[in-house]
Amino acid sequence: MLPQEFLSQKFKEYYSNHEVVSVENVHEREFGIGEFGKKISQRHLAFRNEKEFNSFLKNFSPFFVSYSLAFYQFPERKPMTAKNLLKADIVYEFDSDDIKTECKKEHDFWKCDNCKTNGTGNIKNCTNCGMGVKVEQWVCEECLNAVKKQVFQLLNFLEK
């Protein structure tokens, strides 16, 4: 059995046996779904209530589900201006992999598929052949502390 088939079966089993608690005002949110290897394959989905949302999950068993931070009068409409924005949540995201910390030189790992050279650190191009590399990123305590510092800077800014 291919990994995609195995995962698809497991997602179908999960959605068939569990009710997914949805988000506040599900009927005012735009949803997107994704499949194996493609995070967003369909957008502009809308559900009248949690029961309809769960029925969709049981029938289609998507690998990814996301919803808008915005609330719309007509979340299923296209283009975006036809949705009629009502309000929106605000979210701040802090990714440790976007913060340049010294520890990345030690715990991140790269590999060149072209010439099979590899090494530690976070680089874009192979040091041997110059081709693009794949980077595996890890998170350590120093990375998390850098993110915490960013969060506290934002809180300080918002409070003042």
C-alpha positions as YAML, in Angstrom:
chain: A
units: angstrom
residues:
- id: 1
  name: MET
  ca: [0.00, 0.00, 0.00]
- id: 2
  name: LEU
  ca: [1.34, 3.42, -0.96]
- id: 3
  name: PRO
  ca: [1.80, 6.03, 1.82]
- id: 4
  name: GLN
  ca: [-0.88, 8.22, 0.20]
- id: 5
  name: GLU
  ca: [-3.41, 5.36, 0.23]
- id: 6
  name: PHE
  ca: [-2.56, 4.47, 3.84]
- id: 7
  name: LEU
  ca: [-2.96, 8.08, 5.01]
- id: 8
  name: SER
  ca: [-6.17, 8.51, 3.04]
- id: 9
  name: GLN
  ca: [-7.62, 5.43, 4.72]
- id: 10
  name: LYS
  ca: [-6.58, 6.69, 8.18]
- id: 11
  name: PHE
  ca: [-8.13, 10.13, 7.58]
- id: 12
  name: LYS
  ca: [-11.38, 8.52, 6.42]
- id: 13
  name: GLU
  ca: [-11.42, 6.29, 9.53]
- id: 14
  name: TYR
  ca: [-10.79, 9.29, 11.79]
- id: 15
  name: TYR
  ca: [-13.49, 11.50, 10.26]
- id: 16
  name: SER
  ca: [-15.96, 8.59, 10.29]
- id: 17
  name: ASN
  ca: [-15.44, 8.00, 14.01]
- id: 18
  name: HIS
  ca: [-14.97, 11.53, 15.35]
- id: 19
  name: GLU
  ca: [-16.96, 14.73, 15.27]
- id: 20
  name: VAL
  ca: [-14.69, 17.68, 14.54]
- id: 21
  name: VAL
  ca: [-15.51, 20.73, 16.60]
- id: 22
  name: SER
  ca: [-15.56, 23.58, 14.17]
- id: 23
  name: VAL
  ca: [-14.84, 27.26, 14.57]
- id: 24
  name: GLU
  ca: [-16.88, 30.15, 15.86]
- id: 25
  name: ASN
  ca: [-19.66, 31.06, 13.39]
- id: 26
  name: VAL
  ca: [-18.81, 28.30, 10.92]
- id: 27
  name: HIS
  ca: [-21.52, 29.61, 8.57]
- id: 28
  name: GLU
  ca: [-19.57, 32.88, 8.10]
- id: 29
  name: ARG
  ca: [-16.17, 31.33, 7.29]
- id: 30
  name: GLU
  ca: [-14.55, 30.42, 4.00]
- id: 31
  name: PHE
  ca: [-12.89, 27.00, 4.05]
- id: 32
  name: GLY
  ca: [-10.14, 25.52, 1.95]
- id: 33
  name: ILE
  ca: [-9.07, 21.91, 1.64]
- id: 34
  name: GLY
  ca: [-5.96, 20.15, 0.43]
- id: 35
  name: GLU
  ca: [-4.94, 16.75, -0.74]
- id: 36
  name: PHE
  ca: [-1.78, 14.69, -0.41]
- id: 37
  name: GLY
  ca: [1.11, 16.82, -1.68]
- id: 38
  name: LYS
  ca: [-1.00, 19.94, -2.26]
- id: 39
  name: LYS
  ca: [-1.93, 22.06, 0.75]
- id: 40
  name: ILE
  ca: [-4.75, 23.98, -0.95]
- id: 41
  name: SER
  ca: [-6.61, 22.28, -3.79]
- id: 42
  name: GLN
  ca: [-10.02, 23.86, -3.33]
- id: 43
  name: ARG
  ca: [-11.21, 27.12, -1.74]
- id: 44
  name: HIS
  ca: [-14.41, 29.12, -1.31]
- id: 45
  name: LEU
  ca: [-16.16, 26.29, 0.51]
- id: 46
  name: ALA
  ca: [-18.87, 27.19, 3.02]
- id: 47
  name: PHE
  ca: [-20.91, 25.18, 5.52]
- id: 48
  name: ARG
  ca: [-24.22, 26.11, 7.18]
- id: 49
  name: ASN
  ca: [-23.30, 24.42, 10.45]
- id: 50
  name: GLU
  ca: [-20.99, 21.92, 12.13]
- id: 51
  name: LYS
  ca: [-23.15, 18.98, 11.08]
- id: 52
  name: GLU
  ca: [-22.73, 19.90, 7.41]
- id: 53
  name: PHE
  ca: [-19.00, 20.49, 7.94]
- id: 54
  name: ASN
  ca: [-18.57, 17.04, 9.55]
- id: 55
  name: SER
  ca: [-20.60, 15.38, 6.81]
- id: 56
  name: PHE
  ca: [-18.24, 16.92, 4.26]
- id: 57
  name: LEU
  ca: [-15.20, 15.63, 6.17]
- id: 58
  name: LYS
  ca: [-16.63, 12.11, 6.34]
- id: 59
  name: ASN
  ca: [-17.41, 12.05, 2.62]
- id: 60
  name: PHE
  ca: [-14.24, 13.64, 1.26]
- id: 61
  name: SER
  ca: [-11.62, 13.09, 4.03]
- id: 62
  name: PRO
  ca: [-9.24, 15.89, 2.99]
- id: 63
  name: PHE
  ca: [-5.63, 15.85, 4.17]
- id: 64
  name: PHE
  ca: [-5.73, 19.57, 5.01]
- id: 65
  name: VAL
  ca: [-8.54, 21.83, 6.17]
- id: 66
  name: SER
  ca: [-8.19, 25.56, 6.74]
- id: 67
  name: TYR
  ca: [-10.61, 28.39, 7.33]
- id: 68
  name: SER
  ca: [-10.48, 32.12, 6.93]
- id: 69
  name: LEU
  ca: [-9.78, 34.44, 9.81]
- id: 70
  name: ALA
  ca: [-12.41, 36.69, 8.27]
- id: 71
  name: PHE
  ca: [-16.17, 36.45, 8.73]
- id: 72
  name: TYR
  ca: [-18.23, 36.87, 5.56]
- id: 73
  name: GLN
  ca: [-21.88, 37.25, 4.73]
- id: 74
  name: PHE
  ca: [-21.39, 35.02, 1.66]
- id: 75
  name: PRO
  ca: [-18.20, 32.96, 2.25]
- id: 76
  name: GLU
  ca: [-18.69, 30.75, -0.83]
- id: 77
  name: ARG
  ca: [-18.82, 33.59, -3.38]
- id: 78
  name: LYS
  ca: [-16.12, 34.58, -5.85]
- id: 79
  name: PRO
  ca: [-14.36, 36.99, -6.25]
- id: 80
  name: MET
  ca: [-13.31, 37.93, -2.73]
- id: 81
  name: THR
  ca: [-15.14, 41.28, -2.90]
- id: 82
  name: ALA
  ca: [-18.46, 39.43, -3.41]
- id: 83
  name: LYS
  ca: [-18.12, 37.70, -0.02]
- id: 84
  name: ASN
  ca: [-19.05, 40.90, 1.89]
- id: 85
  name: LEU
  ca: [-16.56, 41.10, 4.75]
- id: 86
  name: LEU
  ca: [-18.23, 41.42, 8.17]
- id: 87
  name: LYS
  ca: [-15.22, 41.38, 10.50]
- id: 88
  name: ALA
  ca: [-11.94, 39.52, 11.00]
- id: 89
  name: ASP
  ca: [-9.83, 37.95, 13.72]
- id: 90
  name: ILE
  ca: [-6.24, 39.04, 14.01]
- id: 91
  name: VAL
  ca: [-3.46, 36.49, 14.31]
- id: 92
  name: TYR
  ca: [0.28, 36.88, 14.65]
- id: 93
  name: GLU
  ca: [2.50, 34.01, 13.59]
- id: 94
  name: PHE
  ca: [6.08, 33.61, 14.70]
- id: 95
  name: ASP
  ca: [8.14, 31.00, 12.87]
- id: 96
  name: SER
  ca: [11.42, 30.05, 14.49]
- id: 97
  name: ASP
  ca: [12.79, 28.97, 11.10]
- id: 98
  name: ASP
  ca: [12.48, 32.59, 9.88]
- id: 99
  name: ILE
  ca: [14.63, 33.96, 12.71]
- id: 100
  name: LYS
  ca: [18.35, 33.87, 11.96]
- id: 101
  name: THR
  ca: [19.90, 32.22, 15.03]
- id: 102
  name: GLU
  ca: [23.46, 30.96, 15.32]
- id: 103
  name: CYS
  ca: [22.28, 27.50, 16.40]
- id: 104
  name: LYS
  ca: [20.95, 26.76, 12.89]
- id: 105
  name: LYS
  ca: [24.57, 26.22, 11.81]
- id: 106
  name: GLU
  ca: [24.68, 23.26, 14.18]
- id: 107
  name: HIS
  ca: [21.27, 21.59, 13.99]
- id: 108
  name: ASP
  ca: [19.91, 22.30, 10.50]
- id: 109
  name: PHE
  ca: [20.99, 19.89, 7.77]
- id: 110
  name: TRP
  ca: [21.16, 20.29, 3.98]
- id: 111
  name: LYS
  ca: [21.53, 17.84, 1.11]
- id: 112
  name: CYS
  ca: [22.14, 18.32, -2.59]
- id: 113
  name: ASP
  ca: [20.16, 15.90, -4.78]
- id: 114
  name: ASN
  ca: [22.40, 16.76, -7.74]
- id: 115
  name: CYS
  ca: [25.85, 15.79, -6.42]
- id: 116
  name: LYS
  ca: [24.84, 14.15, -3.09]
- id: 117
  name: THR
  ca: [26.95, 16.58, -1.02]
- id: 118
  name: ASN
  ca: [25.51, 17.42, 2.40]
- id: 119
  name: GLY
  ca: [26.33, 19.38, 5.49]
- id: 120
  name: THR
  ca: [25.06, 21.25, 8.50]
- id: 121
  name: GLY
  ca: [23.59, 24.73, 8.43]
- id: 122
  name: ASN
  ca: [20.93, 26.43, 6.38]
- id: 123
  name: ILE
  ca: [22.12, 27.32, 2.89]
- id: 124
  name: LYS
  ca: [20.34, 27.82, -0.43]
- id: 125
  name: ASN
  ca: [22.91, 26.42, -2.86]
- id: 126
  name: CYS
  ca: [25.30, 23.48, -2.70]
- id: 127
  name: THR
  ca: [28.85, 24.36, -1.74]
- id: 128
  name: ASN
  ca: [30.12, 21.76, -4.23]
- id: 129
  name: CYS
  ca: [28.06, 22.18, -7.43]
- id: 130
  name: GLY
  ca: [26.04, 25.36, -6.80]
- id: 131
  name: MET
  ca: [22.63, 23.73, -7.32]
- id: 132
  name: GLY
  ca: [19.69, 24.29, -4.94]
- id: 133
  name: VAL
  ca: [19.61, 22.14, -1.81]
- id: 134
  name: LYS
  ca: [16.94, 20.63, 0.44]
- id: 135
  name: VAL
  ca: [17.17, 21.83, 4.03]
- id: 136
  name: GLU
  ca: [15.87, 19.97, 7.06]
- id: 137
  name: GLN
  ca: [15.25, 22.45, 9.85]
- id: 138
  name: TRP
  ca: [15.18, 21.67, 13.55]
- id: 139
  name: VAL
  ca: [14.13, 23.74, 16.54]
- id: 140
  name: CYS
  ca: [16.07, 23.97, 19.79]
- id: 141
  name: GLU
  ca: [15.76, 25.95, 23.02]
- id: 142
  name: GLU
  ca: [17.71, 28.87, 21.53]
- id: 143
  name: CYS
  ca: [15.28, 29.00, 18.58]
- id: 144
  name: LEU
  ca: [12.28, 28.99, 20.93]
- id: 145
  name: ASN
  ca: [13.81, 31.73, 23.09]
- id: 146
  name: ALA
  ca: [14.28, 33.88, 19.98]
- id: 147
  name: VAL
  ca: [10.59, 33.43, 19.15]
- id: 148
  name: LYS
  ca: [9.58, 34.27, 22.74]
- id: 149
  name: LYS
  ca: [11.60, 37.46, 22.50]
- id: 150
  name: GLN
  ca: [9.68, 38.44, 19.34]
- id: 151
  name: VAL
  ca: [6.35, 37.72, 21.06]
- id: 152
  name: PHE
  ca: [7.23, 39.90, 24.03]
- id: 153
  name: GLN
  ca: [8.36, 42.71, 21.71]
- id: 154
  name: LEU
  ca: [4.99, 42.58, 19.96]
- id: 155
  name: LEU
  ca: [3.10, 42.55, 23.27]
- id: 156
  name: ASN
  ca: [5.10, 45.52, 24.48]
- id: 157
  name: PHE
  ca: [4.35, 47.41, 21.25]
- id: 158
  name: LEU
  ca: [0.62, 46.61, 21.36]
- id: 159
  name: GLU
  ca: [0.29, 47.57, 25.02]
- id: 160
  name: LYS
  ca: [1.94, 50.94, 24.48]
...
